[in-house]
Amino acid sequence: MDWSNTELYQLTTAIGTSASFAWLPSTRPFLQASRGNTMMQNIYQNPTGFAQQNALDKRVKISVKGWQNATRQDLVSFVSRKTRIGIVDSTVEGNLVVGFVNSQTEAQSLLNWNGVRFAGNALKFEILGSGTGDAGTSKTIVLLKSFLFKRYSPQAKMLDLGNLRNDPDLATNGLFSSQTTQSKIFPAMMKLASKESQLVVESVNLSDNELRDLNMISCLAQTYPNLKNLCLANNQISRFRALEVWKNKFKHLRELLMMNNPITAEPLYQSEILRLFPRLVILDNVVVRDEAKLQQVFSIPMKLQQFFFENNELGQSSLEFVSNFLTLWDTNRSQLMPLYTPQSQFSVAVDSSVPASSVPNADQNPTFGYYLPLSRNLTKVSSERTKQQRLAMGQEDIDKIFKSIPKTKHFLQEQASSYSLEAFSYAQVQGFTITLHGYFDEVAHPDVDANKSTSNSAGGRNRRFNHGHANTTNKLTRKSFDRTWVIVPSQGTVIIASDLLNIRSYVDGSWIPQQQVQEPLVQGQSPAPPLGPQPVQPMPPAPLQPVVPGAPATAMPAAPLTLPAEVQAKLNPIQLDLLNRLHQQTKLNAEFTYMLADQSGWNFDVAMKGFQESVNNIPREAFV
Amino acid sequence: MNNQSQAVDGFIKKVFAFLDEKNSQQLAPFLQCFDPANSKIIVNANPFAQPAVFLETWQRAVVQTQHVLTGLDYHVIPGTGTTICSVNGKVRFDESGRDKEGQDSAITEITGAGNAGVGPRAPAAKPRPLWGPYFGISLQIVLDDRVFNGDHNCVIHSFNYTTVYKPDDSLMSV
């Protein structure tokens, strides 16, 4: 019986389905296991012993009362027949039959059979053992986790996974006992590593692992797609085909070491490797690409900025204008009318192209039902009459189109980083243009549905869109947009000469830094109070506050311990108290405190002992 | 009217074609489209003082591109002799690692006689671009009304080009 194989399988499936593994309580079986399981201490103190014990661990000890009118064998056969649950290794202890069932699940279902009649008596089942079916999984997790931290160097940002086979910890625990176990241990390790935010890894060493291909380690590319340095030296990799799984992966790999692999003798070795890793600069300690040139080829000198203003004054006034305009646009569009003159023009264009799925948060299935009858996208509209009709000139026309556009909510104040703006002068109109890129939520259907504007005269018949036209296409969603205003200052206020609105599928703006986590929007917030009849001037300056993308806050205050809310919710007060005491004593950060408590079976003394023994191996960033 | 929107559409497509042009010899007519004295050029919120500087930078430091027009609208601003266009499109970059000249960053090191059979890449074979995923762009362009008569000389008064979305699997950094 190869226990570790099964355990690893459970581990991979358990982790695979758990959304937030780093904070373990979300994997409930794990937490249950660690609470009541005294075996945890055994691994901690006696790692060699637990491999053998483990096969038995999964079994659950049960007892049966009320069987005395028959033999033990009859009882076991009866239970097996009746409940389809086998009791093994059963013995008679006084008036009890004591035995084992295969798992906690089986033990639980056996309890449902309490009171079943057997040989004239009602049987009573009880669970004696406290082990659970997932105990082994959690042990393996703990083992691999501590192994990962042991092999991680925070200074070098390196994960040293060299020579795994001869690692004493892994070997003694039988993790390399068979071929199948070996093939699973690395994926399991990678899955664990990917959930550990503390493991900031730029370099991975996989030398001396007797690798013939990348099958076992191919998942490295999922865990560390931005890896910079990789060492595969002293392996048996001999064929290019083995490397193909990493094509288009590791786009930031800068250095690769492949010494002492048969593949390095191939004539096309260097060119093939260059083809596979587009940003590789150093191969086997030789510079193979000119880094400056590489940098130049893969970047655009015009670095993307969030804002451009021709001068500061224009910056201030255009931010005010946009902010005031959109406030009214969201709340009461007709109040915008004083800004338009009989010669002002407005039109909407729909860009219905769907962004690539690799664009962050791109809406792959946008609906433009309300806008399409208004759209003046000249690449799509061919009829001249339509082009003319869809250009609104003068307040009356403009107001009509405004009423046909879904009601919206922009998030200029709450989510300033989601908007980008350029403003510069426009000499010919003696004014300037402001272009805003960003997004809005559609919060309500428009006052006028442009799809229906032609249908009423015929009493509902003769509709233009009578072929499967359904209102379901008009669902309200989030959209991205680009809007350009041509503004002319005039007598202390401004007028809008031209207003061009482009609606497109929602995407995250390219100016938003990638690592920045999208905060949830505050939906319930009441909009800013509407402005007076002369909207542009009177509003006090409400400048945008561009959010500076800070590093994700990881630092934990020294005391008291702050745990993520979802973790805290799953802990009982005793556990919380234990965590706090451990934290005070050890100065470990929240996650490590939790790990320590967890590994020691929530026993303070065991935890402190374990901490003192391993204090020298704990990485620096484990401490606050 | 018909001529008007066709003229705008035609001109924008011409601008995209110039941006995608690999051969620097072909760019002189593009430079002539810009108003040399007063045109404002903003690319990804970076201003360029001179059209020539922009075109030179684009030619030298940006790899080959391919633009697709996805949205176009325009307003003729009465009494100014100018028209403002709002353009949306998508663009992809040659991610083969070669610049417009076909130069890549690999250090061609001849490692002795063993390499003789392979040799450097034959220069005769024209390398084909390896197109990456599409980026989204938004372009606002102010044109002189002379563009409606087919006159493309000095008609670009301002040119505001912004990348509005980017795929995260591209090698390019913007």
mmCIF file with all atom_site columns, C-alpha atoms in Angstrom, chain A residues 251-252 267-268 270 274 278-279 286-291 293-308 310 343 345-356 358-360 376-380 384 387-388 391 393 420-422 424-429 433 435 437 482 484 486 497-502 504 507-514, chain B residues 1-3 5-6 8-9 13 35 40 42-48 54 57-58 60-63 69-80 82-86 88-90 93-99 103-109 111 114-115 118 133-134 136-138 140 142-143 157-160 162-174:
data_model
loop_
_atom_site.group_PDB
_atom_site.id
_atom_site.type_symbol
_atom_site.label_atom_id
_atom_site.label_alt_id
_atom_site.label_comp_id
_atom_site.label_asym_id
_atom_site.label_entity_id
_atom_site.label_seq_id
_atom_site.pdbx_PDB_ins_code
_atom_site.Cartn_x
_atom_site.Cartn_y
_atom_site.Cartn_z
_atom_site.occupancy
_atom_site.B_iso_or_equiv
_atom_site.pdbx_formal_charge
_atom_site.auth_seq_id
_atom_site.auth_comp_id
_atom_site.auth_asym_id
_atom_site.auth_atom_id
_atom_site.pdbx_PDB_model_num
ATOM 1   C CA . LYS A 1 251 ? 8.208   35.554 -21.157 1.00 0.00 ? 251 LYS A CA 1
ATOM 2   C CA . HIS A 1 252 ? 10.464  37.273 -18.685 1.00 0.00 ? 252 HIS A CA 1
ATOM 3   C CA . PRO A 1 267 ? 24.019  22.068 -33.000 1.00 0.00 ? 267 PRO A CA 1
ATOM 4   C CA . LEU A 1 268 ? 20.821  24.122 -32.890 1.00 0.00 ? 268 LEU A CA 1
ATOM 5   C CA . GLN A 1 270 ? 21.386  28.063 -28.783 1.00 0.00 ? 270 GLN A CA 1
ATOM 6   C CA . LEU A 1 274 ? 16.507  31.724 -28.022 1.00 0.00 ? 274 LEU A CA 1
ATOM 7   C CA . PRO A 1 278 ? 12.117  35.590 -26.199 1.00 0.00 ? 278 PRO A CA 1
ATOM 8   C CA . ARG A 1 279 ? 13.687  37.598 -23.400 1.00 0.00 ? 279 ARG A CA 1
ATOM 9   C CA . VAL A 1 286 ? 27.157  33.366 -21.846 1.00 0.00 ? 286 VAL A CA 1
ATOM 10  C CA . VAL A 1 287 ? 25.493  36.603 -22.923 1.00 0.00 ? 287 VAL A CA 1
ATOM 11  C CA . VAL A 1 288 ? 23.350  35.669 -25.911 1.00 0.00 ? 288 VAL A CA 1
ATOM 12  C CA . ARG A 1 289 ? 21.295  38.799 -26.359 1.00 0.00 ? 289 ARG A CA 1
ATOM 13  C CA . ASP A 1 290 ? 22.014  42.484 -26.218 1.00 0.00 ? 290 ASP A CA 1
ATOM 14  C CA . GLU A 1 291 ? 19.873  43.549 -23.302 1.00 0.00 ? 291 GLU A CA 1
ATOM 15  C CA . LYS A 1 293 ? 18.426  46.208 -27.789 1.00 0.00 ? 293 LYS A CA 1
ATOM 16  C CA . LEU A 1 294 ? 16.006  43.683 -26.313 1.00 0.00 ? 294 LEU A CA 1
ATOM 17  C CA . GLN A 1 295 ? 14.574  46.354 -24.082 1.00 0.00 ? 295 GLN A CA 1
ATOM 18  C CA . GLN A 1 296 ? 14.122  48.646 -27.017 1.00 0.00 ? 296 GLN A CA 1
ATOM 19  C CA . VAL A 1 297 ? 12.423  46.083 -29.222 1.00 0.00 ? 297 VAL A CA 1
ATOM 20  C CA . PHE A 1 298 ? 9.859   45.098 -26.625 1.00 0.00 ? 298 PHE A CA 1
ATOM 21  C CA . SER A 1 299 ? 8.883   48.498 -25.371 1.00 0.00 ? 299 SER A CA 1
ATOM 22  C CA . ILE A 1 300 ? 7.380   51.673 -26.699 1.00 0.00 ? 300 ILE A CA 1
ATOM 23  C CA . PRO A 1 301 ? 9.301   54.825 -25.872 1.00 0.00 ? 301 PRO A CA 1
ATOM 24  C CA . MET A 1 302 ? 6.057   56.684 -25.268 1.00 0.00 ? 302 MET A CA 1
ATOM 25  C CA . LYS A 1 303 ? 5.369   55.289 -21.813 1.00 0.00 ? 303 LYS A CA 1
ATOM 26  C CA . LEU A 1 304 ? 1.740   55.267 -20.972 1.00 0.00 ? 304 LEU A CA 1
ATOM 27  C CA . GLN A 1 305 ? 0.661   58.035 -18.571 1.00 0.00 ? 305 GLN A CA 1
ATOM 28  C CA . GLN A 1 306 ? -2.691  58.486 -16.970 1.00 0.00 ? 306 GLN A CA 1
ATOM 29  C CA . PHE A 1 307 ? -2.946  62.234 -17.614 1.00 0.00 ? 307 PHE A CA 1
ATOM 30  C CA . PHE A 1 308 ? -1.784  64.799 -20.086 1.00 0.00 ? 308 PHE A CA 1
ATOM 31  C CA . GLU A 1 310 ? -0.985  71.132 -21.924 1.00 0.00 ? 310 GLU A CA 1
ATOM 32  C CA . GLN A 1 343 ? -24.670 74.677 -33.367 1.00 0.00 ? 343 GLN A CA 1
ATOM 33  C CA . GLN A 1 345 ? -23.074 68.567 -32.052 1.00 0.00 ? 345 GLN A CA 1
ATOM 34  C CA . PHE A 1 346 ? -23.309 65.256 -30.269 1.00 0.00 ? 346 PHE A CA 1
ATOM 35  C CA . SER A 1 347 ? -23.141 61.682 -31.495 1.00 0.00 ? 347 SER A CA 1
ATOM 36  C CA . VAL A 1 348 ? -22.570 58.222 -30.115 1.00 0.00 ? 348 VAL A CA 1
ATOM 37  C CA . ALA A 1 349 ? -20.496 55.566 -31.831 1.00 0.00 ? 349 ALA A CA 1
ATOM 38  C CA . VAL A 1 350 ? -20.409 51.927 -30.828 1.00 0.00 ? 350 VAL A CA 1
ATOM 39  C CA . ASP A 1 351 ? -17.154 50.083 -31.228 1.00 0.00 ? 351 ASP A CA 1
ATOM 40  C CA . SER A 1 352 ? -18.478 46.554 -31.005 1.00 0.00 ? 352 SER A CA 1
ATOM 41  C CA . SER A 1 353 ? -15.119 44.840 -31.463 1.00 0.00 ? 353 SER A CA 1
ATOM 42  C CA . VAL A 1 354 ? -14.472 42.341 -28.692 1.00 0.00 ? 354 VAL A CA 1
ATOM 43  C CA . PRO A 1 355 ? -11.109 42.735 -26.934 1.00 0.00 ? 355 PRO A CA 1
ATOM 44  C CA . ALA A 1 356 ? -8.809  39.746 -26.683 1.00 0.00 ? 356 ALA A CA 1
ATOM 45  C CA . SER A 1 358 ? -6.134  38.139 -22.377 1.00 0.00 ? 358 SER A CA 1
ATOM 46  C CA . VAL A 1 359 ? -7.039  41.760 -21.690 1.00 0.00 ? 359 VAL A CA 1
ATOM 47  C CA . PRO A 1 360 ? -7.669  42.013 -17.947 1.00 0.00 ? 360 PRO A CA 1
ATOM 48  C CA . ARG A 1 376 ? -22.777 56.708 -35.748 1.00 0.00 ? 376 ARG A CA 1
ATOM 49  C CA . ASN A 1 377 ? -19.771 54.462 -36.185 1.00 0.00 ? 377 ASN A CA 1
ATOM 50  C CA . LEU A 1 378 ? -18.982 55.329 -39.789 1.00 0.00 ? 378 LEU A CA 1
ATOM 51  C CA . THR A 1 379 ? -17.132 52.086 -40.360 1.00 0.00 ? 379 THR A CA 1
ATOM 52  C CA . LYS A 1 380 ? -20.419 50.260 -39.751 1.00 0.00 ? 380 LYS A CA 1
ATOM 53  C CA . GLU A 1 384 ? -25.943 58.497 -45.764 1.00 0.00 ? 384 GLU A CA 1
ATOM 54  C CA . LYS A 1 387 ? -25.315 59.074 -40.797 1.00 0.00 ? 387 LYS A CA 1
ATOM 55  C CA . GLN A 1 388 ? -27.084 62.392 -41.032 1.00 0.00 ? 388 GLN A CA 1
ATOM 56  C CA . LEU A 1 391 ? -25.763 63.378 -35.714 1.00 0.00 ? 391 LEU A CA 1
ATOM 57  C CA . MET A 1 393 ? -27.251 69.231 -33.578 1.00 0.00 ? 393 MET A CA 1
ATOM 58  C CA . SER A 1 420 ? -7.325  58.637 -18.068 1.00 0.00 ? 420 SER A CA 1
ATOM 59  C CA . LEU A 1 421 ? -7.580  62.124 -19.464 1.00 0.00 ? 421 LEU A CA 1
ATOM 60  C CA . GLU A 1 422 ? -5.857  64.316 -22.043 1.00 0.00 ? 422 GLU A CA 1
ATOM 61  C CA . PHE A 1 424 ? -4.943  70.448 -24.855 1.00 0.00 ? 424 PHE A CA 1
ATOM 62  C CA . SER A 1 425 ? -5.808  73.616 -26.700 1.00 0.00 ? 425 SER A CA 1
ATOM 63  C CA . TYR A 1 426 ? -7.681  73.800 -29.953 1.00 0.00 ? 426 TYR A CA 1
ATOM 64  C CA . ALA A 1 427 ? -6.654  77.075 -31.520 1.00 0.00 ? 427 ALA A CA 1
ATOM 65  C CA . GLN A 1 428 ? -9.248  77.171 -34.299 1.00 0.00 ? 428 GLN A CA 1
ATOM 66  C CA . VAL A 1 429 ? -12.153 77.202 -31.849 1.00 0.00 ? 429 VAL A CA 1
ATOM 67  C CA . THR A 1 433 ? -10.414 69.479 -26.317 1.00 0.00 ? 433 THR A CA 1
ATOM 68  C CA . THR A 1 435 ? -10.684 63.413 -23.923 1.00 0.00 ? 435 THR A CA 1
ATOM 69  C CA . HIS A 1 437 ? -11.162 57.275 -21.207 1.00 0.00 ? 437 HIS A CA 1
ATOM 70  C CA . ASP A 1 482 ? -13.881 57.353 -24.751 1.00 0.00 ? 482 ASP A CA 1
ATOM 71  C CA . THR A 1 484 ? -14.129 63.887 -26.401 1.00 0.00 ? 484 THR A CA 1
ATOM 72  C CA . VAL A 1 486 ? -14.566 70.435 -27.686 1.00 0.00 ? 486 VAL A CA 1
ATOM 73  C CA . ALA A 1 497 ? -19.057 72.799 -29.471 1.00 0.00 ? 497 ALA A CA 1
ATOM 74  C CA . SER A 1 498 ? -18.721 69.082 -30.013 1.00 0.00 ? 498 SER A CA 1
ATOM 75  C CA . ASP A 1 499 ? -19.287 66.008 -27.894 1.00 0.00 ? 499 ASP A CA 1
ATOM 76  C CA . LEU A 1 500 ? -18.151 62.644 -29.303 1.00 0.00 ? 500 LEU A CA 1
ATOM 77  C CA . LEU A 1 501 ? -18.950 59.565 -27.240 1.00 0.00 ? 501 LEU A CA 1
ATOM 78  C CA . ASN A 1 502 ? -17.575 56.162 -28.075 1.00 0.00 ? 502 ASN A CA 1
ATOM 79  C CA . ARG A 1 504 ? -17.072 49.830 -26.180 1.00 0.00 ? 504 ARG A CA 1
ATOM 80  C CA . VAL A 1 507 ? -11.928 46.330 -20.178 1.00 0.00 ? 507 VAL A CA 1
ATOM 81  C CA . ASP A 1 508 ? -9.452  47.407 -17.533 1.00 0.00 ? 508 ASP A CA 1
ATOM 82  C CA . GLY A 1 509 ? -7.701  50.523 -18.774 1.00 0.00 ? 509 GLY A CA 1
ATOM 83  C CA . SER A 1 510 ? -4.160  50.009 -19.962 1.00 0.00 ? 510 SER A CA 1
ATOM 84  C CA . TRP A 1 511 ? -2.903  52.779 -17.641 1.00 0.00 ? 511 TRP A CA 1
ATOM 85  C CA . ILE A 1 512 ? -3.958  50.788 -14.564 1.00 0.00 ? 512 ILE A CA 1
ATOM 86  C CA . PRO A 1 513 ? -0.903  49.038 -13.109 1.00 0.00 ? 513 PRO A CA 1
ATOM 87  C CA . GLN A 1 514 ? -1.289  45.332 -13.414 1.00 0.00 ? 514 GLN A CA 1
ATOM 88  C CA . MET B 2 1   ? -21.989 64.544 -47.438 1.00 0.00 ? 1   MET B CA 1
ATOM 89  C CA . ASN B 2 2   ? -21.210 61.179 -48.870 1.00 0.00 ? 2   ASN B CA 1
ATOM 90  C CA . ASN B 2 3   ? -17.856 62.445 -50.031 1.00 0.00 ? 3   ASN B CA 1
ATOM 91  C CA . SER B 2 5   ? -17.403 60.796 -44.559 1.00 0.00 ? 5   SER B CA 1
ATOM 92  C CA . GLN B 2 6   ? -15.600 58.813 -47.218 1.00 0.00 ? 6   GLN B CA 1
ATOM 93  C CA . VAL B 2 8   ? -12.420 61.121 -43.480 1.00 0.00 ? 8   VAL B CA 1
ATOM 94  C CA . ASP B 2 9   ? -12.542 57.355 -43.544 1.00 0.00 ? 9   ASP B CA 1
ATOM 95  C CA . LYS B 2 13  ? -6.989  54.536 -43.064 1.00 0.00 ? 13  LYS B CA 1
ATOM 96  C CA . ASP B 2 35  ? 0.779   71.076 -39.903 1.00 0.00 ? 35  ASP B CA 1
ATOM 97  C CA . LYS B 2 40  ? -0.001  69.044 -31.328 1.00 0.00 ? 40  LYS B CA 1
ATOM 98  C CA . ILE B 2 42  ? 0.318   63.412 -27.947 1.00 0.00 ? 42  ILE B CA 1
ATOM 99  C CA . VAL B 2 43  ? 1.046   59.714 -27.775 1.00 0.00 ? 43  VAL B CA 1
ATOM 100 C CA . ASN B 2 44  ? 0.096   57.815 -24.627 1.00 0.00 ? 44  ASN B CA 1
ATOM 101 C CA . ALA B 2 45  ? -0.083  61.208 -22.906 1.00 0.00 ? 45  ALA B CA 1
ATOM 102 C CA . ASN B 2 46  ? 3.480   62.111 -23.974 1.00 0.00 ? 46  ASN B CA 1
ATOM 103 C CA . PRO B 2 47  ? 3.657   65.277 -26.077 1.00 0.00 ? 47  PRO B CA 1
ATOM 104 C CA . PHE B 2 48  ? 5.913   65.693 -29.111 1.00 0.00 ? 48  PHE B CA 1
ATOM 105 C CA . PHE B 2 54  ? 7.364   61.747 -33.419 1.00 0.00 ? 54  PHE B CA 1
ATOM 106 C CA . THR B 2 57  ? 10.791  57.936 -32.781 1.00 0.00 ? 57  THR B CA 1
ATOM 107 C CA . TRP B 2 58  ? 7.980   55.800 -34.117 1.00 0.00 ? 58  TRP B CA 1
ATOM 108 C CA . ARG B 2 60  ? 13.295  53.947 -34.933 1.00 0.00 ? 60  ARG B CA 1
ATOM 109 C CA . ALA B 2 61  ? 12.004  52.722 -31.605 1.00 0.00 ? 61  ALA B CA 1
ATOM 110 C CA . VAL B 2 62  ? 8.683   51.006 -32.231 1.00 0.00 ? 62  VAL B CA 1
ATOM 111 C CA . VAL B 2 63  ? 8.544   47.619 -33.906 1.00 0.00 ? 63  VAL B CA 1
ATOM 112 C CA . LEU B 2 69  ? -9.996  50.548 -37.696 1.00 0.00 ? 69  LEU B CA 1
ATOM 113 C CA . THR B 2 70  ? -12.995 49.599 -35.525 1.00 0.00 ? 70  THR B CA 1
ATOM 114 C CA . GLY B 2 71  ? -14.759 52.873 -34.885 1.00 0.00 ? 71  GLY B CA 1
ATOM 115 C CA . LEU B 2 72  ? -14.946 56.306 -36.504 1.00 0.00 ? 72  LEU B CA 1
ATOM 116 C CA . ASP B 2 73  ? -17.046 59.388 -35.952 1.00 0.00 ? 73  ASP B CA 1
ATOM 117 C CA . TYR B 2 74  ? -16.421 63.061 -36.702 1.00 0.00 ? 74  TYR B CA 1
ATOM 118 C CA . HIS B 2 75  ? -17.898 66.504 -36.288 1.00 0.00 ? 75  HIS B CA 1
ATOM 119 C CA . VAL B 2 76  ? -17.285 69.433 -38.605 1.00 0.00 ? 76  VAL B CA 1
ATOM 120 C CA . ILE B 2 77  ? -16.975 72.429 -36.298 1.00 0.00 ? 77  ILE B CA 1
ATOM 121 C CA . PRO B 2 78  ? -18.729 75.243 -38.140 1.00 0.00 ? 78  PRO B CA 1
ATOM 122 C CA . GLY B 2 79  ? -16.836 78.456 -38.749 1.00 0.00 ? 79  GLY B CA 1
ATOM 123 C CA . THR B 2 80  ? -13.428 77.058 -37.886 1.00 0.00 ? 80  THR B CA 1
ATOM 124 C CA . THR B 2 82  ? -11.654 72.196 -38.968 1.00 0.00 ? 82  THR B CA 1
ATOM 125 C CA . THR B 2 83  ? -13.125 68.801 -38.188 1.00 0.00 ? 83  THR B CA 1
ATOM 126 C CA . ILE B 2 84  ? -12.606 66.667 -35.114 1.00 0.00 ? 84  ILE B CA 1
ATOM 127 C CA . CYS B 2 85  ? -12.516 62.893 -35.531 1.00 0.00 ? 85  CYS B CA 1
ATOM 128 C CA . SER B 2 86  ? -12.809 60.289 -32.849 1.00 0.00 ? 86  SER B CA 1
ATOM 129 C CA . ASN B 2 88  ? -11.064 53.648 -32.270 1.00 0.00 ? 88  ASN B CA 1
ATOM 130 C CA . GLY B 2 89  ? -8.956  50.805 -33.384 1.00 0.00 ? 89  GLY B CA 1
ATOM 131 C CA . LYS B 2 90  ? -6.819  47.918 -32.360 1.00 0.00 ? 90  LYS B CA 1
ATOM 132 C CA . PHE B 2 93  ? 2.970   44.459 -32.666 1.00 0.00 ? 93  PHE B CA 1
ATOM 133 C CA . ASP B 2 94  ? 5.592   42.308 -34.301 1.00 0.00 ? 94  ASP B CA 1
ATOM 134 C CA . GLU B 2 95  ? 6.790   40.225 -31.350 1.00 0.00 ? 95  GLU B CA 1
ATOM 135 C CA . SER B 2 96  ? 9.429   38.325 -33.272 1.00 0.00 ? 96  SER B CA 1
ATOM 136 C CA . GLY B 2 97  ? 12.086  40.337 -31.454 1.00 0.00 ? 97  GLY B CA 1
ATOM 137 C CA . ARG B 2 98  ? 13.181  42.191 -34.594 1.00 0.00 ? 98  ARG B CA 1
ATOM 138 C CA . ASP B 2 99  ? 12.913  45.912 -35.140 1.00 0.00 ? 99  ASP B CA 1
ATOM 139 C CA . GLN B 2 103 ? 17.654  43.559 -36.535 1.00 0.00 ? 103 GLN B CA 1
ATOM 140 C CA . ASP B 2 104 ? 17.212  41.438 -33.460 1.00 0.00 ? 104 ASP B CA 1
ATOM 141 C CA . SER B 2 105 ? 19.060  41.503 -30.174 1.00 0.00 ? 105 SER B CA 1
ATOM 142 C CA . ALA B 2 106 ? 20.742  38.106 -30.490 1.00 0.00 ? 106 ALA B CA 1
ATOM 143 C CA . ILE B 2 107 ? 24.494  38.200 -30.305 1.00 0.00 ? 107 ILE B CA 1
ATOM 144 C CA . THR B 2 108 ? 25.556  36.234 -33.342 1.00 0.00 ? 108 THR B CA 1
ATOM 145 C CA . GLU B 2 109 ? 28.521  34.457 -31.982 1.00 0.00 ? 109 GLU B CA 1
ATOM 146 C CA . THR B 2 111 ? 31.348  29.253 -31.841 1.00 0.00 ? 111 THR B CA 1
ATOM 147 C CA . GLY B 2 114 ? 31.210  23.102 -35.417 1.00 0.00 ? 114 GLY B CA 1
ATOM 148 C CA . ASN B 2 115 ? 28.720  25.730 -36.351 1.00 0.00 ? 115 ASN B CA 1
ATOM 149 C CA . VAL B 2 118 ? 24.216  26.093 -39.674 1.00 0.00 ? 118 VAL B CA 1
ATOM 150 C CA . PRO B 2 133 ? -2.256  39.993 -29.374 1.00 0.00 ? 133 PRO B CA 1
ATOM 151 C CA . TYR B 2 134 ? -4.284  43.137 -30.071 1.00 0.00 ? 134 TYR B CA 1
ATOM 152 C CA . GLY B 2 136 ? -6.925  48.834 -28.017 1.00 0.00 ? 136 GLY B CA 1
ATOM 153 C CA . ILE B 2 137 ? -6.311  52.391 -29.132 1.00 0.00 ? 137 ILE B CA 1
ATOM 154 C CA . SER B 2 138 ? -8.260  55.611 -29.163 1.00 0.00 ? 138 SER B CA 1
ATOM 155 C CA . GLN B 2 140 ? -8.567  62.008 -31.587 1.00 0.00 ? 140 GLN B CA 1
ATOM 156 C CA . VAL B 2 142 ? -8.266  67.481 -35.660 1.00 0.00 ? 142 VAL B CA 1
ATOM 157 C CA . LEU B 2 143 ? -8.168  67.880 -39.422 1.00 0.00 ? 143 LEU B CA 1
ATOM 158 C CA . HIS B 2 157 ? -3.687  70.022 -36.561 1.00 0.00 ? 157 HIS B CA 1
ATOM 159 C CA . SER B 2 158 ? -3.640  67.675 -33.616 1.00 0.00 ? 158 SER B CA 1
ATOM 160 C CA . PHE B 2 159 ? -3.101  63.994 -33.070 1.00 0.00 ? 159 PHE B CA 1
ATOM 161 C CA . ASN B 2 160 ? -3.890  62.380 -29.703 1.00 0.00 ? 160 ASN B CA 1
ATOM 162 C CA . THR B 2 162 ? -3.772  56.622 -26.582 1.00 0.00 ? 162 THR B CA 1
ATOM 163 C CA . THR B 2 163 ? -3.505  52.936 -25.812 1.00 0.00 ? 163 THR B CA 1
ATOM 164 C CA . VAL B 2 164 ? -6.716  52.176 -23.942 1.00 0.00 ? 164 VAL B CA 1
ATOM 165 C CA . TYR B 2 165 ? -6.364  48.480 -23.228 1.00 0.00 ? 165 TYR B CA 1
ATOM 166 C CA . LYS B 2 166 ? -3.570  45.951 -23.288 1.00 0.00 ? 166 LYS B CA 1
ATOM 167 C CA . PRO B 2 167 ? -3.521  42.176 -23.277 1.00 0.00 ? 167 PRO B CA 1
ATOM 168 C CA . ASP B 2 168 ? -1.431  40.683 -20.489 1.00 0.00 ? 168 ASP B CA 1
ATOM 169 C CA . ASP B 2 169 ? 0.090   38.002 -22.705 1.00 0.00 ? 169 ASP B CA 1
ATOM 170 C CA . SER B 2 170 ? 1.953   40.452 -24.898 1.00 0.00 ? 170 SER B CA 1
ATOM 171 C CA . LEU B 2 171 ? 5.711   40.792 -24.791 1.00 0.00 ? 171 LEU B CA 1
ATOM 172 C CA . MET B 2 172 ? 5.387   44.509 -25.378 1.00 0.00 ? 172 MET B CA 1
ATOM 173 C CA . SER B 2 173 ? 5.397   46.928 -22.501 1.00 0.00 ? 173 SER B CA 1
ATOM 174 C CA . VAL B 2 174 ? 3.613   50.228 -23.012 1.00 0.00 ? 174 VAL B CA 1
#
